[in-house]
Amino acid sequence: MEQPAWNAHLYDTKHHYVSEYGDSLLELLAPQPGERILDLGCGTGHLAYKIAQRGARVVGLDNSPDMIRLAQENYPALEFVQGEGAAFHFDEPFDAIFSNAALHWMPQADEVVRCMARALKPGGRLVAEFGSRGNVAAIIGGMQKALQAYGYYFLEQQTPWYFPTIGEYAALLERYGFRVVYATDFDRPTPLEGEDGLRNWIVMFGGAFFRLIAADQTEQIIADIETRLRPTLYRDGRWLADYRRLRLAAVRG
Ligand code: BEZ
């Protein structure tokens, strides 16, 4: 399945928790003044800005032209580049690569890790967090059942996301010369904003499943997904996405 055409404004207004959760990942990165750091999958630039505030020279890279445009508007003094995670190259190497909630959008993981290894200085570090195996399993299950109830196929392999286990990703990093120095896999139920939180999430991130379905039927199917998932994902007056995270730090040999 193809990647979504991002609605950068909706992302920035309704899904700002994505960069807020990145704050603790920044602590793991511990950017130092003068370091050259790549923010891979920088989105609208908020975490790149926080890295720059620590005195590092940051470059934000994102595949979405809309995200890059909004990042440049948000932080005109910073450098943002549009490019693919699986095919990027910079002439000047980086001291560190940081990536929050982005690697799960890059299923060509082998190429991504190859690019990251090539872009880092020897001894350079990678600090990343993204969805791990089982991430959003309840949401995927709800979408699958509702789409099937309306006569549409939904094969799990069609999802555009890559959610590896620690073992899979660590092995991949080692293949490209990284030494994994920290890795953890944890559940992080994530509050979605407002009564329409699940609906907004589906529109923002799962829109591709509905691309060939008429708008009025899409409405019905999303309402059906809400009904199916309310008993498990709606608690104490708010929706919670069943996020599961892989957080890791690795050093390039
Ligand atoms: C995530 O952050 O885990 C995620 C976001 C969008 C789609 C799938 C997963």
Coordinates of C-alpha atoms and ligand atoms in Angstrom, one line a residue:
M1 CA 0.0 0.0 0.0
E2 CA 1.2 3.5 -0.8
Q3 CA 2.3 6.0 1.8
P4 CA -0.3 8.7 2.6
A5 CA -0.1 12.2 1.2
W6 CA 0.3 13.9 4.5
N7 CA -2.0 16.6 5.7
A8 CA 0.7 18.4 7.5
H9 CA -1.7 20.9 9.1
L10 CA -3.9 18.2 10.6
Y11 CA -0.8 16.4 11.8
D12 CA 0.5 19.6 13.5
T13 CA -2.8 20.5 15.1
K14 CA -4.3 17.2 16.1
H15 CA -1.3 14.9 16.4
H16 CA 1.2 17.1 18.3
Y17 CA 1.5 14.4 20.9
V18 CA 3.8 12.7 18.4
S19 CA 6.6 15.3 19.0
E20 CA 5.7 15.7 22.7
Y21 CA 6.4 12.0 23.3
G22 CA 9.8 12.6 21.6
D23 CA 11.0 14.8 24.5
S24 CA 12.2 11.8 26.5
L25 CA 13.9 10.4 23.4
L26 CA 15.8 13.6 23.2
E27 CA 17.2 13.0 26.6
L28 CA 18.6 9.7 25.3
L29 CA 20.1 11.5 22.4
A30 CA 21.7 14.1 24.7
P31 CA 22.7 16.4 21.8
Q32 CA 25.9 18.4 22.4
P33 CA 26.7 21.9 21.3
G34 CA 28.3 21.9 17.8
E35 CA 27.3 18.3 17.0
R36 CA 25.9 17.8 13.5
I37 CA 22.6 15.8 13.9
L38 CA 20.1 14.4 11.4
D39 CA 16.5 14.2 12.4
L40 CA 15.2 11.4 10.1
G41 CA 11.5 11.8 9.5
C42 CA 11.4 15.2 11.0
G43 CA 7.7 15.9 10.3
T44 CA 6.9 19.5 11.0
G45 CA 10.2 20.2 12.7
H46 CA 9.4 20.6 16.4
L47 CA 11.9 18.1 17.6
A48 CA 14.6 19.3 15.2
Y49 CA 14.1 22.7 16.8
K50 CA 14.6 21.3 20.3
I51 CA 17.8 19.7 19.1
A52 CA 19.0 23.0 17.7
Q53 CA 18.1 24.7 21.0
R54 CA 20.8 22.5 22.6
G55 CA 23.4 24.1 20.3
A56 CA 23.6 21.3 17.7
R57 CA 23.6 21.9 14.0
V58 CA 20.5 20.0 12.9
V59 CA 19.3 18.9 9.5
G60 CA 15.6 17.7 9.2
L61 CA 14.8 15.2 6.5
D62 CA 11.3 14.1 5.6
N63 CA 9.8 12.4 2.5
S64 CA 6.7 14.6 2.6
P65 CA 6.9 18.0 0.8
D66 CA 4.0 19.3 2.9
M67 CA 5.8 18.4 6.1
I68 CA 9.0 20.0 4.9
R69 CA 7.1 23.2 3.8
L70 CA 5.5 23.5 7.2
A71 CA 8.7 22.7 9.1
Q72 CA 10.4 25.5 7.1
E73 CA 7.6 27.9 7.9
N74 CA 7.7 26.9 11.6
Y75 CA 11.5 27.2 11.9
P76 CA 13.0 29.3 9.0
A77 CA 16.5 29.4 10.5
L78 CA 16.8 25.6 10.4
E79 CA 17.8 23.4 7.5
F80 CA 15.1 21.0 6.2
V81 CA 15.5 18.7 3.2
Q82 CA 12.9 16.6 1.4
G83 CA 14.1 13.1 0.7
E84 CA 13.5 9.4 1.2
G85 CA 14.7 7.5 4.3
A86 CA 15.6 4.6 2.0
A87 CA 17.7 6.7 -0.4
F88 CA 19.4 9.7 1.2
H89 CA 22.9 10.8 1.1
F90 CA 24.8 13.8 2.6
D91 CA 28.3 14.7 1.8
E92 CA 29.2 15.8 5.4
P93 CA 28.8 13.0 7.9
F94 CA 26.7 13.3 11.1
D95 CA 27.6 12.8 14.8
A96 CA 24.2 11.4 15.4
I97 CA 20.9 10.4 13.8
F98 CA 17.7 10.9 15.7
S99 CA 14.3 9.5 14.6
N100 CA 11.0 9.7 16.4
A101 CA 7.8 7.9 15.2
A102 CA 9.1 7.7 11.6
L103 CA 10.9 4.4 10.9
H104 CA 7.7 2.5 10.9
W105 CA 6.8 4.4 7.8
M106 CA 9.9 3.0 6.1
P107 CA 9.3 -0.6 5.2
Q108 CA 12.5 -0.8 3.1
A109 CA 14.4 -1.1 6.4
D110 CA 17.5 -2.7 4.9
E111 CA 18.1 0.4 2.7
V112 CA 17.2 2.8 5.5
V113 CA 19.8 1.2 7.8
R114 CA 22.4 1.2 5.0
C115 CA 21.8 4.9 4.5
M116 CA 22.0 5.7 8.2
A117 CA 25.2 3.7 8.6
R118 CA 26.8 5.6 5.6
A119 CA 25.6 9.0 6.9
L120 CA 27.2 8.6 10.4
K121 CA 30.8 9.2 11.4
P122 CA 32.5 6.1 12.9
G123 CA 31.4 6.2 16.6
G124 CA 28.3 8.2 15.6
R125 CA 25.1 7.3 17.4
L126 CA 21.6 6.4 16.3
V127 CA 18.7 7.1 18.7
A128 CA 15.3 6.0 17.5
E129 CA 11.8 5.2 18.6
F130 CA 9.0 3.7 16.5
G131 CA 6.3 1.1 16.4
S132 CA 7.2 -2.4 17.3
R133 CA 5.5 -5.7 16.5
G134 CA 1.9 -5.6 17.7
N135 CA 1.7 -1.8 17.5
V136 CA -1.9 -0.6 16.9
A137 CA -3.0 -4.2 16.6
A138 CA -6.5 -3.4 18.0
I139 CA -6.9 -0.5 15.6
I140 CA -5.8 -2.7 12.6
G141 CA -8.1 -5.5 13.8
G142 CA -11.1 -3.0 14.0
M143 CA -10.4 -1.6 10.6
Q144 CA -10.0 -5.1 9.2
K145 CA -13.3 -6.4 10.6
A146 CA -15.3 -3.3 9.6
L147 CA -14.0 -3.2 6.1
Q148 CA -14.7 -6.9 5.7
A149 CA -18.2 -6.4 7.1
Y150 CA -18.8 -4.0 4.2
G151 CA -17.4 -6.4 1.6
Y152 CA -13.9 -5.1 1.3
Y153 CA -10.7 -7.1 1.5
F154 CA -8.2 -6.1 4.1
L155 CA -5.0 -8.1 4.3
E156 CA -2.7 -7.3 7.1
Q157 CA 0.3 -7.4 4.7
Q158 CA -1.3 -4.4 2.9
T159 CA -0.7 -2.1 5.8
P160 CA 2.0 0.5 4.9
W161 CA 3.7 0.1 8.3
Y162 CA 6.8 -1.8 9.4
F163 CA 6.7 -2.9 13.1
P164 CA 9.7 -5.1 13.8
T165 CA 10.7 -6.9 17.0
I166 CA 13.8 -5.9 18.9
G167 CA 15.5 -9.0 17.6
E168 CA 14.8 -8.3 14.0
Y169 CA 15.9 -4.7 14.1
A170 CA 19.0 -5.3 16.2
A171 CA 20.1 -8.0 13.8
L172 CA 19.6 -5.6 10.9
L173 CA 21.6 -2.9 12.6
E174 CA 24.4 -5.3 13.4
R175 CA 24.5 -6.4 9.8
Y176 CA 25.4 -2.8 8.9
G177 CA 28.1 -2.4 11.6
F178 CA 26.1 -0.9 14.4
R179 CA 26.5 -2.0 18.1
V180 CA 23.2 -1.9 19.8
V181 CA 23.8 -0.4 23.3
Y182 CA 20.2 0.0 24.5
A183 CA 16.9 -1.5 23.3
T184 CA 13.5 -1.7 24.9
D185 CA 10.0 -2.7 23.8
F186 CA 7.0 -1.3 25.7
D187 CA 3.3 -0.6 25.5
R188 CA 2.4 3.1 25.5
P189 CA -1.4 3.6 25.3
T190 CA -1.6 7.0 23.7
P191 CA -4.5 9.4 24.3
L192 CA -6.1 10.8 21.1
E193 CA -7.5 14.2 21.3
G194 CA -11.3 14.6 21.7
E195 CA -14.4 12.6 21.0
D196 CA -13.3 12.3 17.3
G197 CA -9.8 11.2 18.3
L198 CA -10.0 7.7 16.8
R199 CA -11.7 9.0 13.7
N200 CA -9.0 11.7 13.2
W201 CA -6.3 9.1 13.6
I202 CA -7.9 6.9 11.0
V203 CA -8.3 9.8 8.6
M204 CA -4.7 11.0 9.1
F205 CA -2.9 7.6 9.1
G206 CA -5.3 5.1 7.6
G207 CA -6.8 7.1 4.8
A208 CA -5.2 4.9 2.2
F209 CA -7.5 2.0 3.1
F210 CA -10.5 4.1 2.1
R211 CA -9.1 5.6 -1.1
L212 CA -11.4 3.6 -3.4
I213 CA -14.5 3.9 -1.1
A214 CA -17.1 6.6 -1.5
A215 CA -17.1 9.3 1.1
D216 CA -20.6 8.4 2.6
Q217 CA -19.6 4.8 2.9
T218 CA -16.3 5.7 4.4
E219 CA -18.2 7.6 7.1
Q220 CA -20.3 4.5 7.9
I221 CA -17.3 2.3 8.0
I222 CA -15.4 4.6 10.4
A223 CA -18.5 4.8 12.6
D224 CA -18.5 1.0 12.6
I225 CA -14.8 0.9 13.6
E226 CA -15.6 3.3 16.5
T227 CA -18.4 1.0 17.7
R228 CA -16.2 -2.1 17.5
L229 CA -13.3 -0.5 19.3
R230 CA -15.1 1.6 21.9
P231 CA -15.2 -1.3 24.5
T232 CA -11.4 -1.7 24.4
L233 CA -9.9 1.6 23.3
Y234 CA -12.3 4.2 24.9
R235 CA -11.6 4.7 28.6
D236 CA -12.4 7.4 31.1
G237 CA -13.9 9.6 28.4
R238 CA -11.1 9.4 25.8
W239 CA -9.7 7.3 23.1
L240 CA -6.4 5.5 23.6
A241 CA -4.4 4.2 20.6
D242 CA -2.7 0.9 21.5
Y243 CA 0.8 2.0 20.7
R244 CA 3.7 -0.3 21.3
R245 CA 7.2 1.2 21.0
L246 CA 10.7 0.0 20.2
R247 CA 13.2 2.4 21.5
L248 CA 16.9 1.9 20.8
A249 CA 20.3 3.4 20.8
A250 CA 23.2 2.1 18.7
V251 CA 26.7 3.2 17.8
R252 CA 28.3 2.9 14.4
G253 CA 31.5 0.8 14.5
Ligands
BEZ1 C1 2.6 5.1 15.4 O1 3.1 6.2 15.7 O2 2.8 4.1 16.1 C2 1.8 5.0 14.2 C3 1.3 6.1 13.6 C4 0.6 6.0 12.5 C5 0.3 4.8 11.9 C6 0.8 3.7 12.5 C7 1.5 3.8 13.7

